[in-house]
Amino acid sequence: MTLPKDAFRRFQEELAALDKQIEDRGPPKPTAKQTAKQAALSAMERARQEFLALRQRHNLTVADVIAFFPEEEGIAYLQSLIAQTEAKPRRGRKPKVLSVE
């Protein structure tokens, strides 16, 4: 059973109207507390990114990095470094040995 084209058009128009209502509403406005928290987080995130770029550029040691971050983040950074070194490397295929007889 096929629907008449008029019903399909009406359905599309209703969907478009719903989409427009959603767009008009926009995202919920953050409260002053949320805005301050986001600003603080973004400032810390910017500082972190800048420091990591400096670390790479100037070849800073792990001790320099740990001293920069808050204690919990320094510990998390050390744990990630340890996890990277302890990760088993991928085993590649062993080369075929051709015997010359």
Coordinates of N, CA and C in Angstrom, one line a residue:
M1 N 0.8 -1.2 0.0 CA 0.0 0.0 0.0 C 0.9 1.2 0.0
T2 N 0.7 2.1 -0.9 CA 1.5 3.3 -1.0 C 0.7 4.5 -0.4
L3 N 1.4 5.4 0.2 CA 0.8 6.6 0.7 C 0.7 7.6 -0.4
P4 N -0.4 8.4 -0.4 CA -0.5 9.5 -1.4 C 0.7 10.5 -1.2
K5 N 1.1 11.2 -2.3 CA 2.2 12.1 -2.2 C 1.9 13.3 -1.3
D6 N 0.6 13.6 -1.2 CA 0.2 14.7 -0.4 C 0.5 14.4 1.1
A7 N 0.3 13.2 1.6 CA 0.6 12.9 3.0 C 2.1 12.9 3.2
F8 N 2.9 12.5 2.2 CA 4.4 12.5 2.4 C 4.8 14.0 2.5
R9 N 4.4 14.8 1.6 CA 4.7 16.2 1.7 C 4.4 16.9 3.0
R10 N 3.2 16.5 3.5 CA 2.7 17.1 4.8 C 3.6 16.6 5.9
F11 N 4.0 15.3 5.8 CA 5.0 14.8 6.8 C 6.3 15.5 6.8
Q12 N 6.8 15.8 5.6 CA 8.1 16.5 5.5 C 8.0 18.0 6.0
E13 N 6.8 18.6 5.7 CA 6.6 19.9 6.2 C 6.6 20.0 7.8
E14 N 5.9 18.9 8.3 CA 5.9 18.9 9.8 C 7.2 18.7 10.4
L15 N 8.0 17.8 9.8 CA 9.4 17.6 10.2 C 10.2 18.9 10.1
A16 N 10.1 19.6 9.0 CA 10.8 20.8 8.8 C 10.4 21.9 9.9
A17 N 9.1 21.9 10.2 CA 8.6 22.8 11.3 C 9.2 22.5 12.6
L18 N 9.3 21.2 12.9 CA 9.9 20.7 14.2 C 11.4 21.1 14.3
D19 N 12.1 20.9 13.2 CA 13.5 21.2 13.1 C 13.7 22.7 13.3
K20 N 12.8 23.5 12.7 CA 12.9 25.0 12.9 C 12.7 25.4 14.3
Q21 N 11.7 24.7 15.0 CA 11.5 25.0 16.4 C 12.7 24.7 17.3
I22 N 13.3 23.6 17.0 CA 14.5 23.2 17.7 C 15.7 24.2 17.5
E23 N 15.8 24.6 16.3 CA 16.9 25.6 16.0 C 16.6 26.9 16.7
D24 N 15.3 27.4 16.7 CA 15.0 28.6 17.3 C 15.2 28.6 18.8
R25 N 15.0 27.5 19.5 CA 15.2 27.4 20.9 C 16.7 27.5 21.2
G26 N 17.6 26.9 20.4 CA 19.0 27.0 20.6 C 19.5 26.2 21.9
P27 N 20.7 26.2 22.2 CA 21.2 25.5 23.3 C 20.8 26.2 24.6
P28 N 20.7 25.4 25.7 CA 20.3 26.1 27.0 C 21.5 27.0 27.4
K29 N 21.1 28.1 28.0 CA 22.0 29.1 28.4 C 22.7 28.7 29.7
P30 N 24.0 28.7 29.7 CA 24.7 28.3 31.0 C 24.6 29.3 32.1
T31 N 24.6 28.8 33.3 CA 24.5 29.7 34.4 C 25.9 30.4 34.7
A32 N 25.9 31.4 35.5 CA 27.1 32.1 35.8 C 28.2 31.2 36.4
K33 N 27.8 30.3 37.2 CA 28.7 29.3 37.8 C 29.3 28.4 36.8
Q34 N 28.5 27.9 35.8 CA 29.0 27.1 34.8 C 30.0 27.9 33.9
T35 N 29.7 29.1 33.6 CA 30.5 29.9 32.7 C 31.9 30.2 33.3
A36 N 31.9 30.5 34.6 CA 33.1 30.7 35.3 C 34.0 29.4 35.4
K37 N 33.3 28.3 35.6 CA 34.0 27.0 35.6 C 34.6 26.7 34.2
Q38 N 33.8 26.9 33.2 CA 34.3 26.7 31.8 C 35.5 27.6 31.5
A39 N 35.5 28.8 31.9 CA 36.6 29.8 31.7 C 37.8 29.3 32.4
A40 N 37.7 28.8 33.6 CA 38.8 28.3 34.4 C 39.4 27.1 33.7
L41 N 38.5 26.2 33.3 CA 39.0 25.0 32.6 C 39.7 25.3 31.3
S42 N 39.1 26.2 30.6 CA 39.7 26.5 29.3 C 41.1 27.2 29.5
A43 N 41.2 28.0 30.5 CA 42.5 28.7 30.8 C 43.5 27.6 31.2
M44 N 43.1 26.6 32.0 CA 44.0 25.6 32.5 C 44.4 24.7 31.3
E45 N 43.4 24.4 30.4 CA 43.7 23.6 29.2 C 44.6 24.3 28.3
R46 N 44.5 25.6 28.1 CA 45.4 26.4 27.3 C 46.8 26.4 27.8
A47 N 46.9 26.5 29.1 CA 48.2 26.5 29.8 C 48.9 25.1 29.6
R48 N 48.1 24.1 29.8 CA 48.6 22.7 29.6 C 49.1 22.5 28.2
Q49 N 48.3 22.9 27.2 CA 48.8 22.7 25.8 C 50.0 23.5 25.5
E50 N 50.1 24.7 26.0 CA 51.3 25.6 25.8 C 52.5 24.9 26.5
F51 N 52.3 24.4 27.7 CA 53.5 23.8 28.3 C 53.9 22.5 27.6
L52 N 53.0 21.7 27.1 CA 53.4 20.5 26.4 C 54.1 20.9 25.1
A53 N 53.7 21.9 24.5 CA 54.5 22.4 23.3 C 55.9 22.8 23.7
L54 N 56.0 23.5 24.8 CA 57.3 23.9 25.3 C 58.2 22.7 25.6
R55 N 57.5 21.7 26.3 CA 58.3 20.5 26.6 C 58.9 19.9 25.4
Q56 N 58.1 19.8 24.4 CA 58.7 19.1 23.2 C 59.7 20.0 22.5
R57 N 59.5 21.3 22.5 CA 60.4 22.2 21.8 C 61.8 22.3 22.6
H58 N 61.7 22.3 23.9 CA 63.0 22.5 24.7 C 63.5 21.2 25.3
N59 N 62.9 20.1 25.0 CA 63.3 18.8 25.5 C 63.4 18.8 27.1
L60 N 62.3 19.2 27.7 CA 62.3 19.2 29.2 C 62.2 17.8 29.7
T61 N 62.6 17.6 30.9 CA 62.7 16.3 31.5 C 61.3 15.9 32.1
V62 N 61.1 14.7 32.5 CA 59.9 14.3 33.2 C 59.7 15.0 34.5
A63 N 60.8 15.3 35.2 CA 60.8 16.0 36.5 C 60.2 17.4 36.3
D64 N 60.6 18.1 35.2 CA 60.0 19.4 34.9 C 58.5 19.3 34.7
V65 N 58.1 18.3 33.9 CA 56.7 18.1 33.6 C 55.9 17.9 34.9
I66 N 56.4 17.0 35.8 CA 55.7 16.6 37.0 C 55.6 17.8 37.9
A67 N 56.6 18.6 38.0 CA 56.6 19.8 38.8 C 55.6 20.8 38.3
F68 N 55.3 20.8 37.0 CA 54.3 21.8 36.5 C 52.9 21.5 36.8
F69 N 52.5 20.2 36.6 CA 51.1 19.8 36.8 C 50.8 19.7 38.3
P70 N 49.5 19.7 38.6 CA 49.0 19.4 40.0 C 49.4 18.0 40.3
E71 N 49.5 17.6 41.5 CA 50.0 16.3 41.9 C 49.2 15.2 41.3
E72 N 47.9 15.2 41.2 CA 47.1 14.1 40.7 C 47.4 13.9 39.2
E73 N 47.5 15.1 38.5 CA 47.8 15.0 37.0 C 49.2 14.5 36.8
G74 N 50.1 14.9 37.6 CA 51.5 14.5 37.5 C 51.6 13.0 37.6
I75 N 50.9 12.4 38.6 CA 50.9 11.0 38.8 C 50.2 10.3 37.6
A76 N 49.1 10.8 37.1 CA 48.5 10.3 35.9 C 49.4 10.3 34.7
Y77 N 50.2 11.4 34.6 CA 51.1 11.5 33.5 C 52.2 10.4 33.6
L78 N 52.7 10.2 34.8 CA 53.7 9.2 35.0 C 53.2 7.8 34.7
Q79 N 52.0 7.6 35.1 CA 51.3 6.3 34.9 C 51.2 6.0 33.4
S80 N 50.8 7.1 32.6 CA 50.7 6.9 31.2 C 52.0 6.6 30.5
L81 N 53.1 7.3 31.0 CA 54.4 7.0 30.5 C 54.8 5.5 30.8
I82 N 54.5 5.1 32.0 CA 54.9 3.7 32.4 C 54.1 2.7 31.5
A83 N 52.8 3.0 31.3 CA 52.0 2.1 30.5 C 52.5 2.0 29.1
Q84 N 53.0 3.1 28.5 CA 53.5 3.1 27.2 C 54.7 2.3 27.1
T85 N 55.6 2.4 28.1 CA 56.8 1.6 28.0 C 56.6 0.1 28.3
E86 N 55.6 -0.2 29.1 CA 55.3 -1.6 29.4 C 54.5 -2.3 28.3
A87 N 53.9 -1.5 27.4 CA 53.0 -2.1 26.4 C 53.9 -3.0 25.5
K88 N 53.4 -4.2 25.2 CA 54.1 -5.1 24.4 C 54.2 -4.6 23.0
P89 N 55.4 -4.6 22.4 CA 55.5 -4.2 21.0 C 54.8 -5.2 20.1
R90 N 54.3 -4.7 19.0 CA 53.7 -5.7 18.1 C 54.8 -6.6 17.5
R91 N 54.4 -7.8 17.4 CA 55.3 -8.8 16.8 C 55.1 -8.8 15.3
G92 N 56.2 -8.6 14.7 CA 56.1 -8.6 13.2 C 56.3 -10.0 12.7
R93 N 56.2 -10.2 11.5 CA 56.4 -11.5 10.9 C 57.9 -11.8 10.9
K94 N 58.2 -13.0 11.2 CA 59.6 -13.4 11.1 C 60.0 -13.6 9.7
P95 N 61.2 -13.1 9.3 CA 61.6 -13.3 7.9 C 61.8 -14.8 7.6
K96 N 61.5 -15.1 6.4 CA 61.7 -16.5 6.0 C 63.2 -16.7 5.7
V97 N 63.6 -17.8 6.2 CA 65.1 -18.1 6.0 C 65.1 -19.1 4.9
L98 N 65.8 -18.7 3.9 CA 66.0 -19.5 2.7 C 67.3 -20.3 2.9
S99 N 67.2 -21.6 2.8 CA 68.3 -22.4 3.0 C 69.0 -22.6 1.6
V100 N 70.2 -22.4 1.5 CA 71.0 -22.6 0.2 C 71.7 -23.9 0.4
E101 N 71.3 -24.9 -0.5 CA 72.0 -26.2 -0.4 C 72.6 -26.5 -1.7

